[in-house]
Amino acid sequence: MMMIEMRAIRKTYRTGRVEVEALRDVNLDVDRNEFVAIVGPSGSGKSTLMNLLGCLDTPTAGAYRLSGESVAGLDRNRLAEIRNRHIGFVFQNFNLLPYASALENVELPLLFAGLPANERNERATAILEKVDLADRMHHKPGELSGGQMQRVAIARALVNRPTMVLADEPTGNLDSVSGRGIVGLFQELHAAGQTIVMITHDMAIARIASRVVQIRDGEIVEDKSAAA
Amino acid sequence: MTSLSFLRQMLQDVRHQKVRTLLTLLGITWGTVSVALLVAFGEGLQRRIVKSQKGLGESIVIAWPSRTSIPYEGLGKGRGIRVTEEDIEALRRKIPDARFSGEHSDGRNTFRRERVRISPGMSAVSPVFGVMRNLIPAPGGRFVNDLDVDRKRRMVFLGDKLKQDLFGDAEAVGQTIMIDNAPFMVIGVLKKKAQDSSYSGRDQDKAFIVDTTYRGIHGDRYVNNFIFQARHPSLVPEVTRRVYEELGRRLKFNPNDKEAIKTWDTTEGEKFLSIFFTTFRLFLAVIGSFTLMVGGLGVSNIMYVVVEERTREIGIKLAVGAKPRFIQSQFLLETLTLTALGGVLGFIITLAVLWIFPFLGLDEYVGTPTASPAVVLTTAALLGLIGIAAGHFPARRASLLDPVAALKLS
Ligand SMILES: Nc1ncnc2c1ncn2[C@@H]1O[C@H](COP(=O)(O)OP(=O)(O)O)[C@@H](O)[C@H]1O
Ligand SMILES: [Mg+2]
């Protein structure tokens, strides 16, 4: 069983009389422990694909099975549960709560998972230590550098031990030094067995992935594994 | 959210919208004060009026023998009807569902004590009269009793104002006064009471002795009027019918002849008052509720703004797995907390007003408003309802936000 099975996925946005086919007839399987880089020009449908993979949005047509379970027709509360249990998001613009400390931001998914306070604290602390932020736990996002903020976001994505991490241009807002640090972190995670799907338009970053999927105009035009 | 960060979140919202939140809170506070005070005043006024009404007696009927208006068994109309103590005794026997007392009063009595002379109203009655008419003795005294009846004792019960005229502040109970040159002992003085309506002068100005003593002195068998009280107000019409039937048979008049015996049924007034005040209080409550609803609209409005401001944060929470249900309850809870805060402030102001009120000396006119459980519960229930209504719609909007769109904002 594949971790991700997408069949004939279509996503059409409509604004007034205008319809945009953001994705058309996408088929994609991702197996456990893959590190997939999704590349393609701006507006090609990468973020749309990621929102569908992460159950933030639902396809207009097609079938999507995550860990063997069909996602179609689930209500908003169930989808939230799946995001909480299976998905860890890392965004280009971090998306941290500005008024909460790094620790509280990382605890957030555990809170919605219903874990008790002491366990939340233990797990969030442990994961922040793993991303080298032991000394920044009580800082607010505004008091952290871009690279540190993205580490907090990665810690938040990992804290509930997700089936896969979805990252949408995680280095897009970082200088090259911080960016390399973040890429290194993803490499380590992959080496430790984490399944990762990452959107990027940086071919240099794409090269460290185990597989590169190219999208153009809402269609997959190339799918190459580096394993060979 | 943990309660800590929930509170922090709220403080954050309050800080962002200081003036608006404050105005909104004041709206709720003012609404709460309106509802609570209006209902409390309504209740106080009702209590005051009902108490005065009861000064005459609760659910009693007063009956005056008069003249027939319908010919009966060969007797013409316009015939005078006179009722004796024996007739009253017969009513007691035949109608166990009510109690009766005749009342003699000729109004030509001179009371004398030392150098004070006064001619007050005086009634000669049965001991049950005191119970029916709420003639409650001040501590240290009593109303006339059955022993006074049996022994035709010369005992007198004085209205509080009459006592004041005769004795001033001196103790009256146990003292002797002269009534038409016969010595009577004062056995009780009326405890001060509120009385709005009367039929032969206010009780505070009157004196009461037992009927047997009166008859012993005056030889008068006929009562001026009699009063009765049914075991329950609902029995009054039936008891009244039986009174006409029984007296009609004994005194030979048509039992449907309402002129032969004229009656004043005080329960009608009580019924009217009760309906009037129920309506009146409802009216006040509705006015207050409208004020509170306007406050509720303010809260709702500010919560819409808060949802707007926190759209991105909601998007983040949804992305990491917060259920829309949870987002909804969070905003509902925040609205309820705001409403409760305004409400508590309103209750405090209300209590302060209610605390000050008795010192204004207005009790005689409008009664004393008090925060009875009914007032508090009504207001709290209304606050809860309005809080839920005010929170529901913004909270629902928050929970229906599309996470992708919410996250795109920056
Ligand atoms: N919410 C939306 N409403 C309408 N059109 C959208 C929406 N989101 C994306 N699109 C359109 O869908 C296409 C794919 O967008 P996107 O997935 O964001 O591309 P990428 O991430 O590769 O730059 C674009 O043409 C974009 O304009
Ligand atoms: Mg994109």
JSON list of N, CA and C and ligand atoms in Angstrom, two decimals, chain A residues 11-15 18-23 38-51 57 168-169 199 201 215 217-218, chain B residues 402 404-405 408, ligand 1:
[
{"chain": "A", "resi": 11, "resn": "LYS", "atom": "N", "xyz": [-8.46, 19.96, -10.13]},
{"chain": "A", "resi": 11, "resn": "LYS", "atom": "CA", "xyz": [-8.87, 21.06, -9.25]},
{"chain": "A", "resi": 11, "resn": "LYS", "atom": "C", "xyz": [-9.17, 22.27, -10.12]},
{"chain": "A", "resi": 12, "resn": "THR", "atom": "N", "xyz": [-10.38, 22.71, -10.08]},
{"chain": "A", "resi": 12, "resn": "THR", "atom": "CA", "xyz": [-10.78, 23.87, -10.86]},
{"chain": "A", "resi": 12, "resn": "THR", "atom": "C", "xyz": [-11.21, 24.98, -9.92]},
{"chain": "A", "resi": 13, "resn": "TYR", "atom": "N", "xyz": [-10.58, 26.13, -10.07]},
{"chain": "A", "resi": 13, "resn": "TYR", "atom": "CA", "xyz": [-11.02, 27.30, -9.28]},
{"chain": "A", "resi": 13, "resn": "TYR", "atom": "C", "xyz": [-11.96, 28.11, -10.15]},
{"chain": "A", "resi": 14, "resn": "ARG", "atom": "N", "xyz": [-13.02, 28.59, -9.56]},
{"chain": "A", "resi": 14, "resn": "ARG", "atom": "CA", "xyz": [-13.84, 29.49, -10.37]},
{"chain": "A", "resi": 14, "resn": "ARG", "atom": "C", "xyz": [-14.08, 30.78, -9.60]},
{"chain": "A", "resi": 15, "resn": "THR", "atom": "N", "xyz": [-13.80, 31.86, -10.29]},
{"chain": "A", "resi": 15, "resn": "THR", "atom": "CA", "xyz": [-14.08, 33.18, -9.72]},
{"chain": "A", "resi": 15, "resn": "THR", "atom": "C", "xyz": [-14.99, 33.87, -10.71]},
{"chain": "A", "resi": 18, "resn": "VAL", "atom": "N", "xyz": [-14.98, 33.15, -14.61]},
{"chain": "A", "resi": 18, "resn": "VAL", "atom": "CA", "xyz": [-13.68, 32.62, -15.03]},
{"chain": "A", "resi": 18, "resn": "VAL", "atom": "C", "xyz": [-13.38, 31.33, -14.29]},
{"chain": "A", "resi": 19, "resn": "GLU", "atom": "N", "xyz": [-12.99, 30.30, -15.05]},
{"chain": "A", "resi": 19, "resn": "GLU", "atom": "CA", "xyz": [-12.58, 29.04, -14.44]},
{"chain": "A", "resi": 19, "resn": "GLU", "atom": "C", "xyz": [-11.10, 28.83, -14.71]},
{"chain": "A", "resi": 20, "resn": "VAL", "atom": "N", "xyz": [-10.35, 28.48, -13.65]},
{"chain": "A", "resi": 20, "resn": "VAL", "atom": "CA", "xyz": [-8.93, 28.17, -13.83]},
{"chain": "A", "resi": 20, "resn": "VAL", "atom": "C", "xyz": [-8.72, 26.70, -13.48]},
{"chain": "A", "resi": 21, "resn": "GLU", "atom": "N", "xyz": [-8.19, 25.96, -14.41]},
{"chain": "A", "resi": 21, "resn": "GLU", "atom": "CA", "xyz": [-7.89, 24.55, -14.14]},
{"chain": "A", "resi": 21, "resn": "GLU", "atom": "C", "xyz": [-6.50, 24.49, -13.53]},
{"chain": "A", "resi": 22, "resn": "ALA", "atom": "N", "xyz": [-6.41, 24.52, -12.22]},
{"chain": "A", "resi": 22, "resn": "ALA", "atom": "CA", "xyz": [-5.11, 24.55, -11.55]},
{"chain": "A", "resi": 22, "resn": "ALA", "atom": "C", "xyz": [-4.43, 23.20, -11.65]},
{"chain": "A", "resi": 23, "resn": "LEU", "atom": "N", "xyz": [-5.22, 22.12, -11.61]},
{"chain": "A", "resi": 23, "resn": "LEU", "atom": "CA", "xyz": [-4.66, 20.77, -11.78]},
{"chain": "A", "resi": 23, "resn": "LEU", "atom": "C", "xyz": [-5.58, 20.00, -12.71]},
{"chain": "A", "resi": 38, "resn": "ILE", "atom": "N", "xyz": [8.84, 18.72, -5.60]},
{"chain": "A", "resi": 38, "resn": "ILE", "atom": "CA", "xyz": [7.94, 19.09, -6.68]},
{"chain": "A", "resi": 38, "resn": "ILE", "atom": "C", "xyz": [8.41, 20.41, -7.24]},
{"chain": "A", "resi": 39, "resn": "VAL", "atom": "N", "xyz": [8.75, 20.43, -8.51]},
{"chain": "A", "resi": 39, "resn": "VAL", "atom": "CA", "xyz": [9.29, 21.64, -9.13]},
{"chain": "A", "resi": 39, "resn": "VAL", "atom": "C", "xyz": [8.42, 22.05, -10.30]},
{"chain": "A", "resi": 40, "resn": "GLY", "atom": "N", "xyz": [8.54, 23.32, -10.67]},
{"chain": "A", "resi": 40, "resn": "GLY", "atom": "CA", "xyz": [7.75, 23.82, -11.79]},
{"chain": "A", "resi": 40, "resn": "GLY", "atom": "C", "xyz": [7.66, 25.32, -11.72]},
{"chain": "A", "resi": 41, "resn": "PRO", "atom": "N", "xyz": [7.32, 25.95, -12.82]},
{"chain": "A", "resi": 41, "resn": "PRO", "atom": "CA", "xyz": [7.25, 27.41, -12.83]},
{"chain": "A", "resi": 41, "resn": "PRO", "atom": "C", "xyz": [6.12, 27.94, -11.95]},
{"chain": "A", "resi": 42, "resn": "SER", "atom": "N", "xyz": [6.18, 29.22, -11.66]},
{"chain": "A", "resi": 42, "resn": "SER", "atom": "CA", "xyz": [5.16, 29.85, -10.83]},
{"chain": "A", "resi": 42, "resn": "SER", "atom": "C", "xyz": [3.79, 29.73, -11.51]},
{"chain": "A", "resi": 43, "resn": "GLY", "atom": "N", "xyz": [2.77, 29.42, -10.73]},
{"chain": "A", "resi": 43, "resn": "GLY", "atom": "CA", "xyz": [1.42, 29.32, -11.27]},
{"chain": "A", "resi": 43, "resn": "GLY", "atom": "C", "xyz": [1.13, 27.99, -11.92]},
{"chain": "A", "resi": 44, "resn": "SER", "atom": "N", "xyz": [2.04, 27.01, -11.80]},
{"chain": "A", "resi": 44, "resn": "SER", "atom": "CA", "xyz": [1.84, 25.73, -12.48]},
{"chain": "A", "resi": 44, "resn": "SER", "atom": "C", "xyz": [0.92, 24.79, -11.69]},
{"chain": "A", "resi": 45, "resn": "GLY", "atom": "N", "xyz": [0.67, 25.12, -10.42]},
{"chain": "A", "resi": 45, "resn": "GLY", "atom": "CA", "xyz": [-0.26, 24.27, -9.65]},
{"chain": "A", "resi": 45, "resn": "GLY", "atom": "C", "xyz": [0.40, 23.55, -8.49]},
{"chain": "A", "resi": 46, "resn": "LYS", "atom": "N", "xyz": [1.65, 23.91, -8.14]},
{"chain": "A", "resi": 46, "resn": "LYS", "atom": "CA", "xyz": [2.37, 23.21, -7.07]},
{"chain": "A", "resi": 46, "resn": "LYS", "atom": "C", "xyz": [1.67, 23.37, -5.72]},
{"chain": "A", "resi": 47, "resn": "SER", "atom": "N", "xyz": [1.34, 24.63, -5.36]},
{"chain": "A", "resi": 47, "resn": "SER", "atom": "CA", "xyz": [0.70, 24.87, -4.06]},
{"chain": "A", "resi": 47, "resn": "SER", "atom": "C", "xyz": [-0.68, 24.22, -4.01]},
{"chain": "A", "resi": 48, "resn": "THR", "atom": "N", "xyz": [-1.36, 24.26, -5.13]},
{"chain": "A", "resi": 48, "resn": "THR", "atom": "CA", "xyz": [-2.68, 23.61, -5.18]},
{"chain": "A", "resi": 48, "resn": "THR", "atom": "C", "xyz": [-2.53, 22.13, -4.87]},
{"chain": "A", "resi": 49, "resn": "LEU", "atom": "N", "xyz": [-1.53, 21.50, -5.48]},
{"chain": "A", "resi": 49, "resn": "LEU", "atom": "CA", "xyz": [-1.30, 20.08, -5.24]},
{"chain": "A", "resi": 49, "resn": "LEU", "atom": "C", "xyz": [-1.00, 19.83, -3.77]},
{"chain": "A", "resi": 50, "resn": "MET", "atom": "N", "xyz": [-0.18, 20.71, -3.19]},
{"chain": "A", "resi": 50, "resn": "MET", "atom": "CA", "xyz": [0.18, 20.50, -1.80]},
{"chain": "A", "resi": 50, "resn": "MET", "atom": "C", "xyz": [-1.04, 20.66, -0.88]},
{"chain": "A", "resi": 51, "resn": "ASN", "atom": "N", "xyz": [-1.91, 21.63, -1.18]},
{"chain": "A", "resi": 51, "resn": "ASN", "atom": "CA", "xyz": [-3.11, 21.82, -0.35]},
{"chain": "A", "resi": 51, "resn": "ASN", "atom": "C", "xyz": [-4.00, 20.58, -0.41]},
{"chain": "A", "resi": 57, "resn": "ASP", "atom": "N", "xyz": [-7.63, 21.29, 1.35]},
{"chain": "A", "resi": 57, "resn": "ASP", "atom": "CA", "xyz": [-8.62, 21.57, 0.31]},
{"chain": "A", "resi": 57, "resn": "ASP", "atom": "C", "xyz": [-9.03, 20.23, -0.28]},
{"chain": "A", "resi": 168, "resn": "ASP", "atom": "N", "xyz": [6.17, 23.86, 1.54]},
{"chain": "A", "resi": 168, "resn": "ASP", "atom": "CA", "xyz": [5.93, 24.68, 0.35]},
{"chain": "A", "resi": 168, "resn": "ASP", "atom": "C", "xyz": [6.97, 25.79, 0.30]},
{"chain": "A", "resi": 169, "resn": "GLU", "atom": "N", "xyz": [7.99, 25.61, -0.51]},
{"chain": "A", "resi": 169, "resn": "GLU", "atom": "CA", "xyz": [9.09, 26.55, -0.63]},
{"chain": "A", "resi": 169, "resn": "GLU", "atom": "C", "xyz": [9.62, 27.01, 0.72]},
{"chain": "A", "resi": 199, "resn": "ILE", "atom": "N", "xyz": [7.95, 21.43, -2.05]},
{"chain": "A", "resi": 199, "resn": "ILE", "atom": "CA", "xyz": [7.85, 22.24, -3.26]},
{"chain": "A", "resi": 199, "resn": "ILE", "atom": "C", "xyz": [9.03, 23.20, -3.28]},
{"chain": "A", "resi": 201, "resn": "HIS", "atom": "N", "xyz": [11.50, 25.78, -6.30]},
{"chain": "A", "resi": 201, "resn": "HIS", "atom": "CA", "xyz": [11.88, 25.98, -7.70]},
{"chain": "A", "resi": 201, "resn": "HIS", "atom": "C", "xyz": [13.39, 26.07, -7.84]},
{"chain": "A", "resi": 215, "resn": "ILE", "atom": "N", "xyz": [5.98, 19.80, -12.62]},
{"chain": "A", "resi": 215, "resn": "ILE", "atom": "CA", "xyz": [4.62, 20.16, -12.98]},
{"chain": "A", "resi": 215, "resn": "ILE", "atom": "C", "xyz": [4.68, 21.33, -13.94]},
{"chain": "A", "resi": 217, "resn": "ASP", "atom": "N", "xyz": [1.63, 23.72, -16.10]},
{"chain": "A", "resi": 217, "resn": "ASP", "atom": "CA", "xyz": [0.22, 23.96, -16.46]},
{"chain": "A", "resi": 217, "resn": "ASP", "atom": "C", "xyz": [-0.74, 22.92, -15.87]},
{"chain": "A", "resi": 218, "resn": "GLY", "atom": "N", "xyz": [-0.49, 22.60, -14.62]},
{"chain": "A", "resi": 218, "resn": "GLY", "atom": "CA", "xyz": [-1.43, 21.71, -13.93]},
{"chain": "A", "resi": 218, "resn": "GLY", "atom": "C", "xyz": [-1.28, 20.25, -14.27]},
{"chain": "B", "resi": 402, "resn": "ASP", "atom": "N", "xyz": [-12.22, 29.25, 5.02]},
{"chain": "B", "resi": 402, "resn": "ASP", "atom": "CA", "xyz": [-11.47, 28.29, 4.22]},
{"chain": "B", "resi": 402, "resn": "ASP", "atom": "C", "xyz": [-10.00, 28.39, 4.63]},
{"chain": "B", "resi": 404, "resn": "VAL", "atom": "N", "xyz": [-7.20, 27.50, 3.35]},
{"chain": "B", "resi": 404, "resn": "VAL", "atom": "CA", "xyz": [-6.25, 27.95, 2.32]},
{"chain": "B", "resi": 404, "resn": "VAL", "atom": "C", "xyz": [-6.33, 29.46, 2.14]},
{"chain": "B", "resi": 405, "resn": "ALA", "atom": "N", "xyz": [-7.57, 29.97, 2.04]},
{"chain": "B", "resi": 405, "resn": "ALA", "atom": "CA", "xyz": [-7.75, 31.41, 1.87]},
{"chain": "B", "resi": 405, "resn": "ALA", "atom": "C", "xyz": [-7.25, 32.16, 3.10]},
{"chain": "B", "resi": 408, "resn": "LYS", "atom": "N", "xyz": [-3.53, 32.48, 3.11]},
{"chain": "B", "resi": 408, "resn": "LYS", "atom": "CA", "xyz": [-2.96, 33.31, 2.05]},
{"chain": "B", "resi": 408, "resn": "LYS", "atom": "C", "xyz": [-2.81, 34.76, 2.49]},
{"chain": "C", "resi": 1, "resn": "LIG", "atom": "N1", "xyz": [-8.02, 30.39, -4.63]},
{"chain": "C", "resi": 1, "resn": "LIG", "atom": "C1", "xyz": [-7.81, 30.51, -5.94]},
{"chain": "C", "resi": 1, "resn": "LIG", "atom": "N2", "xyz": [-8.77, 31.04, -6.72]},
{"chain": "C", "resi": 1, "resn": "LIG", "atom": "C2", "xyz": [-8.58, 31.16, -8.07]},
{"chain": "C", "resi": 1, "resn": "LIG", "atom": "N3", "xyz": [-7.49, 30.78, -8.68]},
{"chain": "C", "resi": 1, "resn": "LIG", "atom": "C3", "xyz": [-6.49, 30.22, -7.95]},
{"chain": "C", "resi": 1, "resn": "LIG", "atom": "C4", "xyz": [-6.60, 30.08, -6.54]},
{"chain": "C", "resi": 1, "resn": "LIG", "atom": "N4", "xyz": [-5.47, 29.52, -6.08]},
{"chain": "C", "resi": 1, "resn": "LIG", "atom": "C5", "xyz": [-4.67, 29.32, -7.16]},
{"chain": "C", "resi": 1, "resn": "LIG", "atom": "N5", "xyz": [-5.29, 29.75, -8.26]},
{"chain": "C", "resi": 1, "resn": "LIG", "atom": "C6", "xyz": [-4.75, 29.66, -9.62]},
{"chain": "C", "resi": 1, "resn": "LIG", "atom": "O1", "xyz": [-4.38, 28.32, -9.87]},
{"chain": "C", "resi": 1, "resn": "LIG", "atom": "C7", "xyz": [-3.17, 28.25, -10.56]},
{"chain": "C", "resi": 1, "resn": "LIG", "atom": "C8", "xyz": [-2.16, 27.46, -9.75]},
{"chain": "C", "resi": 1, "resn": "LIG", "atom": "O2", "xyz": [-1.78, 28.18, -8.59]},
{"chain": "C", "resi": 1, "resn": "LIG", "atom": "P1", "xyz": [-0.76, 27.63, -7.54]},
{"chain": "C", "resi": 1, "resn": "LIG", "atom": "O3", "xyz": [-1.13, 26.26, -7.19]},
{"chain": "C", "resi": 1, "resn": "LIG", "atom": "O4", "xyz": [-0.69, 28.61, -6.40]},
{"chain": "C", "resi": 1, "resn": "LIG", "atom": "O5", "xyz": [0.63, 27.66, -8.35]},
{"chain": "C", "resi": 1, "resn": "LIG", "atom": "P2", "xyz": [2.12, 27.60, -7.81]},
{"chain": "C", "resi": 1, "resn": "LIG", "atom": "O6", "xyz": [2.11, 27.28, -6.37]},
{"chain": "C", "resi": 1, "resn": "LIG", "atom": "O7", "xyz": [2.73, 26.55, -8.65]},
{"chain": "C", "resi": 1, "resn": "LIG", "atom": "O8", "xyz": [2.70, 28.94, -8.10]},
{"chain": "C", "resi": 1, "resn": "LIG", "atom": "C9", "xyz": [-2.74, 29.70, -10.79]},
{"chain": "C", "resi": 1, "resn": "LIG", "atom": "O9", "xyz": [-3.15, 30.06, -12.09]},
{"chain": "C", "resi": 1, "resn": "LIG", "atom": "C10", "xyz": [-3.49, 30.46, -9.76]},
{"chain": "C", "resi": 1, "resn": "LIG", "atom": "O10", "xyz": [-3.77, 31.76, -10.25]}
]
